[in-house]
Amino acid sequence: MPAPDKTPSRIAGMFDAIAPRYDLLNHVLSLGLDRRWRDRAVDELRLSPGARVLDLCTGTADLALAILRKVPGASVVGVDFAGAMLRLGQVKISRLDLNQSIRLVRGDAARIPVGTATCDAATVAFGIRNVSEPELALAEISRILRPGGRLAILEFGQPAIPGIRTLYSWYFRYVLPAVGRRVSKHNSAYSYLPASVGTFPPPPEFAGIIAKHGFSNVRAVSLTFGIVYLYIAEKS
Ligand SMILES: C[S@@+](CC[C@H](N)C(=O)[O-])C[C@H]1O[C@@H](n2cnc3c(N)ncnc32)[C@H](O)[C@@H]1O
């Protein structure tokens, strides 16, 4: 399978275009599981009250909001290069009166606009697969974390159990792009999703890539039969 085009302007334009329907499609196409996956990522970080967190590829800020629901006094900087996604995230943050706790900043994963060693934790939910140079993003995450800081990355995987794998492949390759196209009115975004997942490194390989960027205790935890993997690591 050829790797899809991940030119930053193309990816940002695609997310800007689907932004109005992004949250709805996320919840519907995952049957509501996306919230559980984000909650699990936050739980695994074991954040202390008042923790400072970077949420990279924050999109409409659902992971940033999950952190605030679970960690009293946390402060989150959400970074993303798609302005339309951030604007929708900002509406949700303002509605919940969380402007003092979550700050959204437009920026690229290759140059995270956050100071060195200033964060206790970093999260990336369903974003790293879209980044054109994921190793550069991991180096940047490593830079902004303090020693001992924790990283949680959620990304789609492929179920290992044969029957489930076949059923899921059919859903992911045919049903999801068709529903996504119809609801988002975008021709390629929801076909890009399975294509980008299919060319992403398998969990043990990606865990090794994380470890190469100054992280230890790297774990790849399978969620929902391996449909999603949660990568947990600690900055050395
Ligand atoms: C699938 S969405 C995930 C959004 C959110 N984290 C969530 O859980 O719903 C991926 C996001 O990554 C952002 N993104 C992709 N590549 C990026 C990059 N190089 N720098 C900043 N943001 C990026 C996109 O703009 C998009 O909002």
PDB file of C-alpha atoms and ligand atoms in Angstrom:
ATOM      1  CA  MET A   1       0.000   0.000   0.000  1.00  0.00           C
ATOM      2  CA  PRO A   2       1.566   3.361  -0.967  1.00  0.00           C
ATOM      3  CA  ALA A   3       1.934   5.861   1.900  1.00  0.00           C
ATOM      4  CA  PRO A   4      -0.604   8.692   1.543  1.00  0.00           C
ATOM      5  CA  ASP A   5       0.543  12.256   0.909  1.00  0.00           C
ATOM      6  CA  LYS A   6       1.149  13.881   4.318  1.00  0.00           C
ATOM      7  CA  THR A   7       2.249  17.321   3.133  1.00  0.00           C
ATOM      8  CA  PRO A   8       1.395  19.612   6.094  1.00  0.00           C
ATOM      9  CA  SER A   9      -0.719  21.991   3.966  1.00  0.00           C
ATOM     10  CA  ARG A  10      -2.729  19.059   2.603  1.00  0.00           C
ATOM     11  CA  ILE A  11      -3.331  17.522   6.044  1.00  0.00           C
ATOM     12  CA  ALA A  12      -4.219  20.870   7.654  1.00  0.00           C
ATOM     13  CA  GLY A  13      -6.570  21.671   4.745  1.00  0.00           C
ATOM     14  CA  MET A  14      -8.248  18.284   5.059  1.00  0.00           C
ATOM     15  CA  PHE A  15      -8.909  18.717   8.794  1.00  0.00           C
ATOM     16  CA  ASP A  16     -10.073  22.306   8.268  1.00  0.00           C
ATOM     17  CA  ALA A  17     -12.579  21.002   5.712  1.00  0.00           C
ATOM     18  CA  ILE A  18     -14.007  18.201   7.868  1.00  0.00           C
ATOM     19  CA  ALA A  19     -13.894  20.159  11.171  1.00  0.00           C
ATOM     20  CA  PRO A  20     -17.667  20.919  11.378  1.00  0.00           C
ATOM     21  CA  ARG A  21     -18.511  17.207  11.285  1.00  0.00           C
ATOM     22  CA  TYR A  22     -15.363  15.867  12.965  1.00  0.00           C
ATOM     23  CA  ASP A  23     -16.698  15.319  16.503  1.00  0.00           C
ATOM     24  CA  LEU A  24     -19.963  13.810  15.346  1.00  0.00           C
ATOM     25  CA  LEU A  25     -18.234  11.357  13.004  1.00  0.00           C
ATOM     26  CA  ASN A  26     -15.691  10.435  15.670  1.00  0.00           C
ATOM     27  CA  HIS A  27     -18.393   9.461  18.153  1.00  0.00           C
ATOM     28  CA  VAL A  28     -20.649   7.732  15.603  1.00  0.00           C
ATOM     29  CA  LEU A  29     -17.962   5.814  13.698  1.00  0.00           C
ATOM     30  CA  SER A  30     -16.301   4.587  16.910  1.00  0.00           C
ATOM     31  CA  LEU A  31     -19.685   3.784  18.519  1.00  0.00           C
ATOM     32  CA  GLY A  32     -18.753   6.161  21.332  1.00  0.00           C
ATOM     33  CA  LEU A  33     -15.531   4.306  22.144  1.00  0.00           C
ATOM     34  CA  ASP A  34     -13.322   7.294  21.297  1.00  0.00           C
ATOM     35  CA  ARG A  35     -14.219   8.919  24.651  1.00  0.00           C
ATOM     36  CA  ARG A  36     -13.245   5.772  26.529  1.00  0.00           C
ATOM     37  CA  TRP A  37      -9.924   5.528  24.677  1.00  0.00           C
ATOM     38  CA  ARG A  38      -9.039   9.133  25.573  1.00  0.00           C
ATOM     39  CA  ASP A  39     -10.095   8.607  29.214  1.00  0.00           C
ATOM     40  CA  ARG A  40      -7.879   5.540  29.420  1.00  0.00           C
ATOM     41  CA  ALA A  41      -4.921   7.531  28.065  1.00  0.00           C
ATOM     42  CA  VAL A  42      -5.450  10.181  30.749  1.00  0.00           C
ATOM     43  CA  ASP A  43      -5.751   7.522  33.497  1.00  0.00           C
ATOM     44  CA  GLU A  44      -2.486   5.861  32.414  1.00  0.00           C
ATOM     45  CA  LEU A  45      -0.616   9.160  32.774  1.00  0.00           C
ATOM     46  CA  ARG A  46      -1.357   9.177  36.543  1.00  0.00           C
ATOM     47  CA  LEU A  47      -1.224  12.977  36.607  1.00  0.00           C
ATOM     48  CA  SER A  48      -0.919  14.908  39.867  1.00  0.00           C
ATOM     49  CA  PRO A  49      -3.248  17.837  40.590  1.00  0.00           C
ATOM     50  CA  GLY A  50      -1.973  20.944  38.829  1.00  0.00           C
ATOM     51  CA  ALA A  51      -0.033  18.977  36.190  1.00  0.00           C
ATOM     52  CA  ARG A  52       1.147  20.892  33.107  1.00  0.00           C
ATOM     53  CA  VAL A  53       0.341  18.976  29.934  1.00  0.00           C
ATOM     54  CA  LEU A  54       0.921  19.394  26.206  1.00  0.00           C
ATOM     55  CA  ASP A  55      -1.826  17.938  24.001  1.00  0.00           C
ATOM     56  CA  LEU A  56      -0.259  17.761  20.552  1.00  0.00           C
ATOM     57  CA  CYS A  57      -2.555  17.464  17.494  1.00  0.00           C
ATOM     58  CA  THR A  58      -5.312  18.565  19.843  1.00  0.00           C
ATOM     59  CA  GLY A  59      -7.899  19.081  17.065  1.00  0.00           C
ATOM     60  CA  THR A  60     -11.198  20.022  18.727  1.00  0.00           C
ATOM     61  CA  ALA A  61      -9.590  19.603  22.173  1.00  0.00           C
ATOM     62  CA  ASP A  62     -11.430  16.474  23.362  1.00  0.00           C
ATOM     63  CA  LEU A  63      -8.342  15.022  25.033  1.00  0.00           C
ATOM     64  CA  ALA A  64      -7.497  18.360  26.655  1.00  0.00           C
ATOM     65  CA  LEU A  65     -11.062  18.460  28.029  1.00  0.00           C
ATOM     66  CA  ALA A  66     -10.769  14.853  29.275  1.00  0.00           C
ATOM     67  CA  ILE A  67      -7.653  15.876  31.231  1.00  0.00           C
ATOM     68  CA  LEU A  68      -9.518  18.757  32.899  1.00  0.00           C
ATOM     69  CA  ARG A  69     -12.397  16.433  33.827  1.00  0.00           C
ATOM     70  CA  LYS A  70     -10.035  14.069  35.604  1.00  0.00           C
ATOM     71  CA  VAL A  71      -7.165  16.145  36.984  1.00  0.00           C
ATOM     72  CA  PRO A  72      -7.984  19.033  39.333  1.00  0.00           C
ATOM     73  CA  GLY A  73      -6.080  22.219  38.554  1.00  0.00           C
ATOM     74  CA  ALA A  74      -4.350  20.828  35.447  1.00  0.00           C
ATOM     75  CA  SER A  75      -3.236  23.259  32.778  1.00  0.00           C
ATOM     76  CA  VAL A  76      -3.121  22.127  29.164  1.00  0.00           C
ATOM     77  CA  VAL A  77      -1.624  23.664  26.040  1.00  0.00           C
ATOM     78  CA  GLY A  78      -3.277  22.213  22.949  1.00  0.00           C
ATOM     79  CA  VAL A  79      -1.294  22.553  19.714  1.00  0.00           C
ATOM     80  CA  ASP A  80      -2.599  21.916  16.206  1.00  0.00           C
ATOM     81  CA  PHE A  81      -2.052  23.421  12.764  1.00  0.00           C
ATOM     82  CA  ALA A  82      -5.696  23.267  11.598  1.00  0.00           C
ATOM     83  CA  GLY A  83      -7.311  26.576  12.560  1.00  0.00           C
ATOM     84  CA  ALA A  84     -10.893  25.394  11.994  1.00  0.00           C
ATOM     85  CA  MET A  85     -10.416  22.449  14.383  1.00  0.00           C
ATOM     86  CA  LEU A  86      -8.971  24.778  17.041  1.00  0.00           C
ATOM     87  CA  ARG A  87     -11.850  27.244  16.675  1.00  0.00           C
ATOM     88  CA  LEU A  88     -14.382  24.488  17.408  1.00  0.00           C
ATOM     89  CA  GLY A  89     -12.269  23.342  20.349  1.00  0.00           C
ATOM     90  CA  GLN A  90     -12.217  26.921  21.653  1.00  0.00           C
ATOM     91  CA  VAL A  91     -16.028  27.079  21.587  1.00  0.00           C
ATOM     92  CA  LYS A  92     -16.223  23.936  23.773  1.00  0.00           C
ATOM     93  CA  ILE A  93     -13.584  25.287  26.173  1.00  0.00           C
ATOM     94  CA  SER A  94     -15.347  28.652  26.544  1.00  0.00           C
ATOM     95  CA  ARG A  95     -18.711  26.979  27.029  1.00  0.00           C
ATOM     96  CA  LEU A  96     -17.259  25.037  29.973  1.00  0.00           C
ATOM     97  CA  ASP A  97     -15.545  28.164  31.299  1.00  0.00           C
ATOM     98  CA  LEU A  98     -12.114  26.511  31.030  1.00  0.00           C
ATOM     99  CA  ASN A  99     -10.241  29.370  29.339  1.00  0.00           C
ATOM    100  CA  GLN A 100      -7.900  29.696  32.313  1.00  0.00           C
ATOM    101  CA  SER A 101      -6.991  25.994  32.156  1.00  0.00           C
ATOM    102  CA  ILE A 102      -6.732  25.142  28.454  1.00  0.00           C
ATOM    103  CA  ARG A 103      -4.864  27.316  25.978  1.00  0.00           C
ATOM    104  CA  LEU A 104      -5.036  26.435  22.282  1.00  0.00           C
ATOM    105  CA  VAL A 105      -2.131  27.433  20.073  1.00  0.00           C
ATOM    106  CA  ARG A 106      -1.774  27.085  16.339  1.00  0.00           C
ATOM    107  CA  GLY A 107       1.488  25.324  15.582  1.00  0.00           C
ATOM    108  CA  ASP A 108       3.256  22.435  13.910  1.00  0.00           C
ATOM    109  CA  ALA A 109       4.390  19.224  15.610  1.00  0.00           C
ATOM    110  CA  ALA A 110       7.807  19.738  14.036  1.00  0.00           C
ATOM    111  CA  ARG A 111       8.345  22.971  16.054  1.00  0.00           C
ATOM    112  CA  ILE A 112       6.184  22.803  19.165  1.00  0.00           C
ATOM    113  CA  PRO A 113       5.680  26.344  20.509  1.00  0.00           C
ATOM    114  CA  VAL A 114       6.347  25.317  24.130  1.00  0.00           C
ATOM    115  CA  GLY A 115       9.475  25.794  26.282  1.00  0.00           C
ATOM    116  CA  THR A 116      12.056  23.077  26.963  1.00  0.00           C
ATOM    117  CA  ALA A 117      11.378  20.777  29.975  1.00  0.00           C
ATOM    118  CA  THR A 118       8.253  22.730  30.971  1.00  0.00           C
ATOM    119  CA  CYS A 119       5.633  19.936  30.842  1.00  0.00           C
ATOM    120  CA  ASP A 120       4.871  17.043  33.209  1.00  0.00           C
ATOM    121  CA  ALA A 121       3.142  15.048  30.477  1.00  0.00           C
ATOM    122  CA  ALA A 122       2.300  15.030  26.783  1.00  0.00           C
ATOM    123  CA  THR A 123      -0.520  13.431  24.845  1.00  0.00           C
ATOM    124  CA  VAL A 124      -1.203  12.805  21.156  1.00  0.00           C
ATOM    125  CA  ALA A 125      -4.554  11.239  20.248  1.00  0.00           C
ATOM    126  CA  PHE A 126      -4.976   9.947  16.713  1.00  0.00           C
ATOM    127  CA  GLY A 127      -2.541  12.561  15.452  1.00  0.00           C
ATOM    128  CA  ILE A 128       0.963  11.099  15.165  1.00  0.00           C
ATOM    129  CA  ARG A 129      -0.024   9.003  12.123  1.00  0.00           C
ATOM    130  CA  ASN A 130      -0.835  12.217  10.235  1.00  0.00           C
ATOM    131  CA  VAL A 131       2.422  13.984  11.008  1.00  0.00           C
ATOM    132  CA  SER A 132       4.767  14.038   8.004  1.00  0.00           C
ATOM    133  CA  GLU A 133       7.885  13.604  10.179  1.00  0.00           C
ATOM    134  CA  PRO A 134       6.784  11.711  13.310  1.00  0.00           C
ATOM    135  CA  GLU A 135      10.366  11.281  14.537  1.00  0.00           C
ATOM    136  CA  LEU A 136      10.812  15.058  14.574  1.00  0.00           C
ATOM    137  CA  ALA A 137       7.576  15.355  16.583  1.00  0.00           C
ATOM    138  CA  LEU A 138       8.823  12.741  19.084  1.00  0.00           C
ATOM    139  CA  ALA A 139      12.109  14.638  19.460  1.00  0.00           C
ATOM    140  CA  GLU A 140      10.118  17.817  20.099  1.00  0.00           C
ATOM    141  CA  ILE A 141       7.879  16.077  22.666  1.00  0.00           C
ATOM    142  CA  SER A 142      10.995  14.755  24.376  1.00  0.00           C
ATOM    143  CA  ARG A 143      12.391  18.313  24.477  1.00  0.00           C
ATOM    144  CA  ILE A 144       9.332  19.898  26.133  1.00  0.00           C
ATOM    145  CA  LEU A 145       8.946  17.164  28.809  1.00  0.00           C
ATOM    146  CA  ARG A 146      10.778  17.357  32.114  1.00  0.00           C
ATOM    147  CA  PRO A 147      12.830  14.267  33.075  1.00  0.00           C
ATOM    148  CA  GLY A 148      10.370  11.653  34.379  1.00  0.00           C
ATOM    149  CA  GLY A 149       7.529  13.310  32.437  1.00  0.00           C
ATOM    150  CA  ARG A 150       5.066  10.896  30.866  1.00  0.00           C
ATOM    151  CA  LEU A 151       3.850  10.452  27.316  1.00  0.00           C
ATOM    152  CA  ALA A 152       0.577   8.882  26.103  1.00  0.00           C
ATOM    153  CA  ILE A 153      -0.052   8.353  22.392  1.00  0.00           C
ATOM    154  CA  LEU A 154      -3.292   6.880  21.053  1.00  0.00           C
ATOM    155  CA  GLU A 155      -3.240   5.544  17.528  1.00  0.00           C
ATOM    156  CA  PHE A 156      -5.267   3.124  15.448  1.00  0.00           C
ATOM    157  CA  GLY A 157      -3.972  -0.411  15.052  1.00  0.00           C
ATOM    158  CA  GLN A 158      -5.227  -3.606  13.479  1.00  0.00           C
ATOM    159  CA  PRO A 159      -6.934  -6.341  15.509  1.00  0.00           C
ATOM    160  CA  ALA A 160      -4.904  -9.544  15.760  1.00  0.00           C
ATOM    161  CA  ILE A 161      -7.789 -12.041  16.299  1.00  0.00           C
ATOM    162  CA  PRO A 162      -8.597 -13.437  12.797  1.00  0.00           C
ATOM    163  CA  GLY A 163     -12.447 -13.189  12.757  1.00  0.00           C
ATOM    164  CA  ILE A 164     -12.482  -9.770  14.365  1.00  0.00           C
ATOM    165  CA  ARG A 165      -9.705  -8.616  12.048  1.00  0.00           C
ATOM    166  CA  THR A 166     -11.724  -9.562   8.944  1.00  0.00           C
ATOM    167  CA  LEU A 167     -14.912  -7.933  10.180  1.00  0.00           C
ATOM    168  CA  TYR A 168     -13.095  -4.798  11.287  1.00  0.00           C
ATOM    169  CA  SER A 169     -11.159  -4.544   7.970  1.00  0.00           C
ATOM    170  CA  TRP A 170     -14.431  -4.617   6.073  1.00  0.00           C
ATOM    171  CA  TYR A 171     -15.905  -1.910   8.318  1.00  0.00           C
ATOM    172  CA  PHE A 172     -12.767   0.228   8.242  1.00  0.00           C
ATOM    173  CA  ARG A 173     -12.129  -0.062   4.504  1.00  0.00           C
ATOM    174  CA  TYR A 174     -15.662   0.157   3.162  1.00  0.00           C
ATOM    175  CA  VAL A 175     -18.304   1.260   5.678  1.00  0.00           C
ATOM    176  CA  LEU A 176     -16.333   3.985   7.450  1.00  0.00           C
ATOM    177  CA  PRO A 177     -15.130   5.791   4.257  1.00  0.00           C
ATOM    178  CA  ALA A 178     -18.655   5.661   2.775  1.00  0.00           C
ATOM    179  CA  VAL A 179     -20.341   7.079   5.905  1.00  0.00           C
ATOM    180  CA  GLY A 180     -17.510   9.581   6.375  1.00  0.00           C
ATOM    181  CA  ARG A 181     -17.776  10.813   2.779  1.00  0.00           C
ATOM    182  CA  ARG A 182     -21.521  11.227   3.009  1.00  0.00           C
ATOM    183  CA  VAL A 183     -21.624  13.046   6.333  1.00  0.00           C
ATOM    184  CA  SER A 184     -18.468  15.186   5.978  1.00  0.00           C
ATOM    185  CA  LYS A 185     -19.063  15.885   2.256  1.00  0.00           C
ATOM    186  CA  HIS A 186     -15.289  15.471   1.823  1.00  0.00           C
ATOM    187  CA  ASN A 187     -14.262  13.033  -0.879  1.00  0.00           C
ATOM    188  CA  SER A 188     -11.009  11.638   0.418  1.00  0.00           C
ATOM    189  CA  ALA A 189     -10.606  12.338   4.173  1.00  0.00           C
ATOM    190  CA  TYR A 190     -12.256   9.127   5.335  1.00  0.00           C
ATOM    191  CA  SER A 191     -10.442   7.010   2.724  1.00  0.00           C
ATOM    192  CA  TYR A 192      -7.200   8.619   3.856  1.00  0.00           C
ATOM    193  CA  LEU A 193      -7.918   7.240   7.367  1.00  0.00           C
ATOM    194  CA  PRO A 194      -7.571   3.499   6.535  1.00  0.00           C
ATOM    195  CA  ALA A 195      -4.733   4.249   4.098  1.00  0.00           C
ATOM    196  CA  SER A 196      -2.761   6.115   6.766  1.00  0.00           C
ATOM    197  CA  VAL A 197      -3.387   3.416   9.380  1.00  0.00           C
ATOM    198  CA  GLY A 198      -2.316   0.674   6.945  1.00  0.00           C
ATOM    199  CA  THR A 199       1.083   2.279   6.407  1.00  0.00           C
ATOM    200  CA  PHE A 200       1.756   3.189  10.075  1.00  0.00           C
ATOM    201  CA  PRO A 201       4.471   1.057  11.779  1.00  0.00           C
ATOM    202  CA  PRO A 202       3.150  -1.952  13.763  1.00  0.00           C
ATOM    203  CA  PRO A 203       3.046  -1.461  17.575  1.00  0.00           C
ATOM    204  CA  PRO A 204       6.394  -3.099  18.503  1.00  0.00           C
ATOM    205  CA  GLU A 205       8.165  -1.064  15.808  1.00  0.00           C
ATOM    206  CA  PHE A 206       6.529   2.211  16.823  1.00  0.00           C
ATOM    207  CA  ALA A 207       7.328   1.510  20.497  1.00  0.00           C
ATOM    208  CA  GLY A 208      10.988   1.117  19.406  1.00  0.00           C
ATOM    209  CA  ILE A 209      10.856   4.453  17.575  1.00  0.00           C
ATOM    210  CA  ILE A 210       9.514   6.150  20.730  1.00  0.00           C
ATOM    211  CA  ALA A 211      12.327   4.566  22.795  1.00  0.00           C
ATOM    212  CA  LYS A 212      14.932   6.008  20.383  1.00  0.00           C
ATOM    213  CA  HIS A 213      13.860   9.545  21.304  1.00  0.00           C
ATOM    214  CA  GLY A 214      14.866   9.614  24.961  1.00  0.00           C
ATOM    215  CA  PHE A 215      12.002   7.570  26.422  1.00  0.00           C
ATOM    216  CA  SER A 216      12.103   4.522  28.692  1.00  0.00           C
ATOM    217  CA  ASN A 217       9.520   2.032  30.006  1.00  0.00           C
ATOM    218  CA  VAL A 218       7.734   2.170  26.659  1.00  0.00           C
ATOM    219  CA  ARG A 219       4.583   0.041  26.552  1.00  0.00           C
ATOM    220  CA  ALA A 220       2.100  -0.579  23.723  1.00  0.00           C
ATOM    221  CA  VAL A 221      -1.286  -1.438  25.255  1.00  0.00           C
ATOM    222  CA  SER A 222      -3.926  -2.937  22.998  1.00  0.00           C
ATOM    223  CA  LEU A 223      -7.417  -1.418  23.441  1.00  0.00           C
ATOM    224  CA  THR A 224     -10.654  -2.896  22.045  1.00  0.00           C
ATOM    225  CA  PHE A 225      -9.047  -5.978  20.410  1.00  0.00           C
ATOM    226  CA  GLY A 226      -6.167  -3.878  19.025  1.00  0.00           C
ATOM    227  CA  ILE A 227      -8.357  -1.456  17.065  1.00  0.00           C
ATOM    228  CA  VAL A 228      -6.457   1.178  19.015  1.00  0.00           C
ATOM    229  CA  TYR A 229      -3.048   1.090  20.720  1.00  0.00           C
ATOM    230  CA  LEU A 230      -2.105   3.222  23.664  1.00  0.00           C
ATOM    231  CA  TYR A 231       1.635   3.899  23.861  1.00  0.00           C
ATOM    232  CA  ILE A 232       2.869   4.907  27.306  1.00  0.00           C
ATOM    233  CA  ALA A 233       6.426   6.050  27.967  1.00  0.00           C
ATOM    234  CA  GLU A 234       8.521   8.010  30.401  1.00  0.00           C
ATOM    235  CA  LYS A 235      11.075  10.685  29.529  1.00  0.00           C
ATOM    236  CA  SER A 236      14.474   9.384  30.664  1.00  0.00           C
TER     237      SER A 236
HETATM  238  C1  LIG B   1      -7.519  12.809  13.806  1.00  0.00           C
HETATM  239  S1  LIG B   1      -7.313  14.418  14.465  1.00  0.00           S
HETATM  240  C2  LIG B   1      -7.208  14.126  16.203  1.00  0.00           C
HETATM  241  C3  LIG B   1      -7.723  15.265  17.019  1.00  0.00           C
HETATM  242  C4  LIG B   1      -7.816  15.013  18.525  1.00  0.00           C
HETATM  243  N1  LIG B   1      -6.537  14.740  19.128  1.00  0.00           N
HETATM  244  C5  LIG B   1      -8.793  13.904  18.850  1.00  0.00           C
HETATM  245  O1  LIG B   1      -8.470  13.034  19.656  1.00  0.00           O
HETATM  246  O2  LIG B   1      -9.909  13.929  18.334  1.00  0.00           O
HETATM  247  C6  LIG B   1      -5.644  14.750  14.024  1.00  0.00           C
HETATM  248  C7  LIG B   1      -5.234  16.206  14.259  1.00  0.00           C
HETATM  249  O3  LIG B   1      -3.819  16.300  14.077  1.00  0.00           O
HETATM  250  C8  LIG B   1      -3.532  17.542  13.499  1.00  0.00           C
HETATM  251  N2  LIG B   1      -2.179  17.475  12.912  1.00  0.00           N
HETATM  252  C9  LIG B   1      -1.746  16.575  11.999  1.00  0.00           C
HETATM  253  N3  LIG B   1      -0.463  16.804  11.697  1.00  0.00           N
HETATM  254  C10 LIG B   1      -0.079  17.866  12.459  1.00  0.00           C
HETATM  255  C11 LIG B   1       1.145  18.569  12.606  1.00  0.00           C
HETATM  256  N4  LIG B   1       2.228  18.236  11.896  1.00  0.00           N
HETATM  257  N5  LIG B   1       1.204  19.601  13.470  1.00  0.00           N
HETATM  258  C12 LIG B   1       0.101  19.958  14.187  1.00  0.00           C
HETATM  259  N6  LIG B   1      -1.096  19.336  14.087  1.00  0.00           N
HETATM  260  C13 LIG B   1      -1.173  18.293  13.230  1.00  0.00           C
HETATM  261  C14 LIG B   1      -4.661  17.747  12.497  1.00  0.00           C
HETATM  262  O4  LIG B   1      -4.811  19.103  12.134  1.00  0.00           O
HETATM  263  C15 LIG B   1      -5.857  17.203  13.275  1.00  0.00           C
HETATM  264  O5  LIG B   1      -6.551  18.198  13.975  1.00  0.00           O
END
